[in-house]
């Protein structure tokens, strides 16, 4: 087998710039501009983000989920509340979301506090999902050890039969989280690793303050 020297894999960045003069003073609006550009660029999963959480004993964990909306300046995603991430958030609501749009040489970190969205909002989104996704959410004890894939398939088939001709209801342990940001950092790759980094933090009055960070 040919060995690949991964230490020598590197890409030179520098297609675009980011400056205090051109950035939107509201980081949520700036995020939406970048997200639209990522969607228009037809990247594979433009809404994919890594959600980092911390366990009750202080150990971090991270996984990918899909951003499903930004409402009232809060970032929304949906999951199983009993999952590992759900248990972490129940004991510590502080989370970090990371977006990496490689082709655009961009990264965004969003740090803030997560809380459950209303049941009405979770119901509305749940019912907008494909029927099979709704059935899957009902029978999957997300993050738990299972004996075999077959057990999940059997449960899925039984649940499908149970709801034939009926609306598939949202299970109580499945719904959305809304993350209200306190800190948002925009990263744009630049030449010679001298990247642009702009950090937005809220000042005492709730307005956003912008600082440039060293790359
Ligand atoms: C591209 C992609 C999108 C995903 N979207 C979601 C999602 O929106 N919600 C979700 O619960 N899991 C999603 N997953 C699965 C999670 O990464 C993860 O495996 C699952 O939520 C269990 O995580 P946990 O055990 O840390 O709670 C996605 C995975 C990938 C690769």
Short mmCIF file of C-alpha atoms and ligand atoms in Angstrom, two decimals:
data_model
loop_
_atom_site.label_atom_id
_atom_site.label_comp_id
_atom_site.label_asym_id
_atom_site.label_seq_id
_atom_site.Cartn_x
_atom_site.Cartn_y
_atom_site.Cartn_z
CA UNK A 1 0.00 0.00 0.00
CA UNK A 2 1.26 3.48 -0.86
CA UNK A 3 1.85 5.51 2.25
CA UNK A 4 0.56 9.07 2.21
CA UNK A 5 2.49 11.60 4.26
CA UNK A 6 -0.37 13.52 5.81
CA UNK A 7 2.03 16.01 7.45
CA UNK A 8 2.69 17.37 3.98
CA UNK A 9 -0.95 17.89 3.04
CA UNK A 10 -1.65 21.61 3.12
CA UNK A 11 -3.70 24.09 1.15
CA UNK A 12 -2.88 27.76 0.64
CA UNK A 13 -5.88 29.97 1.43
CA UNK A 14 -6.58 33.50 0.31
CA UNK A 15 -9.53 33.75 -2.05
CA UNK A 16 -11.39 36.27 0.15
CA UNK A 17 -11.00 38.78 3.01
CA UNK A 18 -12.88 39.69 6.16
CA UNK A 19 -12.60 43.12 7.79
CA UNK A 20 -14.39 45.21 10.41
CA UNK A 21 -15.23 47.72 7.66
CA UNK A 22 -17.10 45.27 5.43
CA UNK A 23 -18.61 42.85 7.96
CA UNK A 24 -22.25 43.34 9.03
CA UNK A 25 -22.32 44.86 12.56
CA UNK A 26 -24.88 42.19 13.53
CA UNK A 27 -23.14 38.78 13.57
CA UNK A 28 -26.40 36.87 13.00
CA UNK A 29 -26.95 38.83 9.77
CA UNK A 30 -23.31 38.25 8.80
CA UNK A 31 -23.78 34.52 9.50
CA UNK A 32 -26.87 34.47 7.30
CA UNK A 33 -24.88 36.11 4.46
CA UNK A 34 -22.18 33.40 4.72
CA UNK A 35 -24.77 30.62 5.01
CA UNK A 36 -26.56 31.85 1.87
CA UNK A 37 -23.21 31.91 0.06
CA UNK A 38 -22.49 28.35 1.23
CA UNK A 39 -25.94 27.21 -0.02
CA UNK A 40 -25.52 29.00 -3.37
CA UNK A 41 -22.08 27.40 -3.77
CA UNK A 42 -23.84 24.01 -3.66
CA UNK A 43 -21.62 22.58 -0.92
CA UNK A 44 -22.53 19.02 0.13
CA UNK A 45 -24.07 19.88 3.52
CA UNK A 46 -24.07 23.68 3.94
CA UNK A 47 -26.22 23.54 7.09
CA UNK A 48 -24.11 20.86 8.83
CA UNK A 49 -22.57 21.99 12.09
CA UNK A 50 -20.61 20.33 14.86
CA UNK A 51 -22.27 20.65 18.26
CA UNK A 52 -19.88 20.45 21.18
CA UNK A 53 -21.26 19.70 24.63
CA UNK A 54 -19.76 18.91 28.02
CA UNK A 55 -20.65 15.90 30.18
CA UNK A 56 -21.62 16.25 33.86
CA UNK A 57 -18.03 15.23 34.76
CA UNK A 58 -16.53 17.92 32.49
CA UNK A 59 -15.61 15.82 29.45
CA UNK A 60 -16.28 17.35 26.01
CA UNK A 61 -18.03 15.55 23.15
CA UNK A 62 -18.83 16.67 19.64
CA UNK A 63 -21.05 15.47 16.77
CA UNK A 64 -22.56 16.77 13.53
CA UNK A 65 -26.19 17.87 13.26
CA UNK A 66 -28.13 20.03 10.78
CA UNK A 67 -29.10 23.63 11.47
CA UNK A 68 -32.85 23.88 10.89
CA UNK A 69 -33.38 27.59 11.34
CA UNK A 70 -32.37 30.84 13.00
CA UNK A 71 -35.24 32.45 14.85
CA UNK A 72 -35.14 35.44 17.19
CA UNK A 73 -31.36 35.28 16.81
CA UNK A 74 -31.26 31.67 18.11
CA UNK A 75 -29.79 28.71 16.21
CA UNK A 76 -32.15 25.70 16.08
CA UNK A 77 -31.48 22.00 15.65
CA UNK A 78 -33.54 18.85 16.36
CA UNK A 79 -32.56 15.67 18.12
CA UNK A 80 -33.47 13.06 20.73
CA UNK A 81 -33.58 14.70 24.19
CA UNK A 82 -32.47 11.44 25.85
CA UNK A 83 -29.41 11.11 23.59
CA UNK A 84 -25.91 11.62 24.91
CA UNK A 85 -25.93 15.26 23.74
CA UNK A 86 -29.38 15.74 25.32
CA UNK A 87 -28.09 14.46 28.64
CA UNK A 88 -25.07 16.76 28.44
CA UNK A 89 -27.25 19.80 27.69
CA UNK A 90 -29.60 18.90 30.56
CA UNK A 91 -26.69 19.15 32.99
CA UNK A 92 -24.82 22.00 31.23
CA UNK A 93 -26.61 24.16 28.63
CA UNK A 94 -23.38 25.73 27.33
CA UNK A 95 -22.64 24.52 23.80
CA UNK A 96 -20.45 25.46 20.87
CA UNK A 97 -21.53 25.14 17.21
CA UNK A 98 -18.84 24.94 14.51
CA UNK A 99 -19.50 25.42 10.80
CA UNK A 100 -16.69 24.64 8.32
CA UNK A 101 -17.25 25.54 4.70
CA UNK A 102 -14.00 24.21 3.23
CA UNK A 103 -14.56 25.34 -0.36
CA UNK A 104 -15.16 28.91 0.83
CA UNK A 105 -12.18 28.74 3.25
CA UNK A 106 -14.52 29.74 6.08
CA UNK A 107 -15.27 28.66 9.61
CA UNK A 108 -17.73 30.04 12.17
CA UNK A 109 -17.89 29.25 15.89
CA UNK A 110 -21.07 30.07 17.79
CA UNK A 111 -21.01 29.75 21.58
CA UNK A 112 -24.11 30.10 23.72
CA UNK A 113 -26.73 28.53 25.87
CA UNK A 114 -29.17 25.87 24.66
CA UNK A 115 -32.78 25.46 25.74
CA UNK A 116 -35.64 23.35 24.41
CA UNK A 117 -37.93 24.99 21.84
CA UNK A 118 -41.70 24.94 22.54
CA UNK A 119 -43.58 21.66 22.08
CA UNK A 120 -45.67 23.36 19.39
CA UNK A 121 -42.55 24.25 17.41
CA UNK A 122 -41.13 20.72 17.76
CA UNK A 123 -44.49 19.26 16.65
CA UNK A 124 -44.58 21.53 13.62
CA UNK A 125 -41.07 20.60 12.48
CA UNK A 126 -41.57 16.90 13.30
CA UNK A 127 -44.68 16.76 11.10
CA UNK A 128 -42.75 18.40 8.22
CA UNK A 129 -40.27 15.50 8.17
CA UNK A 130 -40.69 12.49 5.84
CA UNK A 131 -42.94 9.80 7.36
CA UNK A 132 -40.09 7.27 7.59
CA UNK A 133 -37.91 9.77 9.50
CA UNK A 134 -40.80 10.32 11.93
CA UNK A 135 -41.20 6.57 12.45
CA UNK A 136 -37.43 6.18 12.91
CA UNK A 137 -37.34 8.92 15.54
CA UNK A 138 -40.06 7.10 17.51
CA UNK A 139 -38.28 3.77 17.73
CA UNK A 140 -34.58 4.71 17.96
CA UNK A 141 -33.23 5.03 21.53
CA UNK A 142 -30.54 7.35 20.18
CA UNK A 143 -27.05 6.86 21.67
CA UNK A 144 -27.98 3.67 23.56
CA UNK A 145 -26.22 0.36 22.95
CA UNK A 146 -28.43 -2.00 20.92
CA UNK A 147 -28.02 -5.72 20.29
CA UNK A 148 -28.30 -5.62 16.52
CA UNK A 149 -29.45 -3.58 13.54
CA UNK A 150 -32.14 -6.19 13.13
CA UNK A 151 -33.80 -5.13 16.40
CA UNK A 152 -34.12 -1.59 15.08
CA UNK A 153 -35.52 -2.76 11.74
CA UNK A 154 -38.07 -5.00 13.54
CA UNK A 155 -39.15 -2.09 15.75
CA UNK A 156 -39.40 0.17 12.68
CA UNK A 157 -41.59 -2.30 10.80
CA UNK A 158 -43.86 -2.77 13.86
CA UNK A 159 -44.20 1.01 14.31
CA UNK A 160 -44.99 1.44 10.59
CA UNK A 161 -47.78 -1.15 10.94
CA UNK A 162 -49.09 0.53 14.11
CA UNK A 163 -49.56 3.89 12.38
CA UNK A 164 -50.89 2.75 9.00
CA UNK A 165 -53.34 5.38 7.76
CA UNK A 166 -52.63 7.62 10.76
CA UNK A 167 -50.50 10.64 11.55
CA UNK A 168 -47.20 9.65 13.21
CA UNK A 169 -47.02 11.62 16.48
CA UNK A 170 -43.84 13.20 17.83
CA UNK A 171 -42.45 11.27 20.79
CA UNK A 172 -41.98 13.37 23.96
CA UNK A 173 -38.23 12.73 23.95
CA UNK A 174 -37.64 14.26 20.51
CA UNK A 175 -37.52 17.98 19.74
CA UNK A 176 -35.55 21.10 19.12
CA UNK A 177 -32.92 23.10 20.93
CA UNK A 178 -32.46 26.83 20.43
CA UNK A 179 -28.99 28.24 21.08
CA UNK A 180 -28.80 31.93 21.95
CA UNK A 181 -25.29 33.09 21.06
CA UNK A 182 -23.02 35.05 23.39
CA UNK A 183 -19.90 34.80 21.22
CA UNK A 184 -19.56 34.34 17.45
CA UNK A 185 -16.25 34.10 15.63
CA UNK A 186 -15.85 34.35 11.85
CA UNK A 187 -12.69 32.89 10.27
CA UNK A 188 -11.63 33.49 6.70
CA UNK A 189 -8.53 31.68 5.38
CA UNK A 190 -5.80 34.05 4.14
CA UNK A 191 -2.34 33.89 2.60
CA UNK A 192 0.64 32.49 4.58
CA UNK A 193 -1.70 31.31 7.38
CA UNK A 194 -2.33 34.99 8.30
CA UNK A 195 -6.05 34.35 8.44
CA UNK A 196 -8.74 36.91 9.25
CA UNK A 197 -10.59 36.31 12.52
CA UNK A 198 -13.37 38.59 13.75
CA UNK A 199 -14.86 37.97 17.17
CA UNK A 200 -18.28 39.31 18.18
CA UNK A 201 -19.14 39.40 21.88
CA UNK A 202 -22.04 41.06 23.62
CA UNK A 203 -21.20 44.13 25.71
CA UNK A 204 -23.00 45.00 28.99
CA UNK A 205 -25.90 46.66 27.10
CA UNK A 206 -26.51 43.62 24.88
CA UNK A 207 -24.95 45.27 21.80
CA UNK A 208 -22.31 43.41 19.80
CA UNK A 209 -18.65 44.42 20.06
CA UNK A 210 -16.18 43.39 17.32
CA UNK A 211 -12.51 42.51 17.88
CA UNK A 212 -9.92 41.17 15.50
CA UNK A 213 -8.07 38.08 16.78
CA UNK A 214 -4.57 36.95 15.85
CA UNK A 215 -4.62 34.00 13.47
C1 LIG B 1 -24.37 15.25 8.16
C2 LIG B 1 -24.97 14.74 9.45
C3 LIG B 1 -26.14 15.33 9.92
C4 LIG B 1 -26.72 14.89 11.11
N1 LIG B 1 -27.84 15.53 11.59
C5 LIG B 1 -28.34 15.17 12.79
C6 LIG B 1 -29.42 15.93 13.36
O1 LIG B 1 -29.90 16.95 12.80
N2 LIG B 1 -29.89 15.52 14.56
C7 LIG B 1 -29.38 14.44 15.24
O2 LIG B 1 -29.85 14.11 16.31
N3 LIG B 1 -28.33 13.74 14.73
C8 LIG B 1 -27.81 14.08 13.53
N4 LIG B 1 -26.73 13.38 13.02
C9 LIG B 1 -26.16 12.25 13.82
C10 LIG B 1 -25.27 12.83 14.92
O3 LIG B 1 -24.01 13.20 14.38
C11 LIG B 1 -25.05 11.83 16.09
O4 LIG B 1 -24.56 10.60 15.61
C12 LIG B 1 -26.33 11.59 16.88
O5 LIG B 1 -27.10 12.77 17.06
C13 LIG B 1 -26.01 11.00 18.25
O6 LIG B 1 -25.15 11.87 18.94
P1 LIG B 1 -24.91 11.74 20.53
O7 LIG B 1 -24.79 10.27 20.84
O8 LIG B 1 -23.64 12.48 20.81
O9 LIG B 1 -26.10 12.37 21.21
C14 LIG B 1 -26.13 13.81 11.83
C15 LIG B 1 -24.94 13.24 11.36
C16 LIG B 1 -24.37 13.70 10.18
C17 LIG B 1 -23.08 13.09 9.71
#
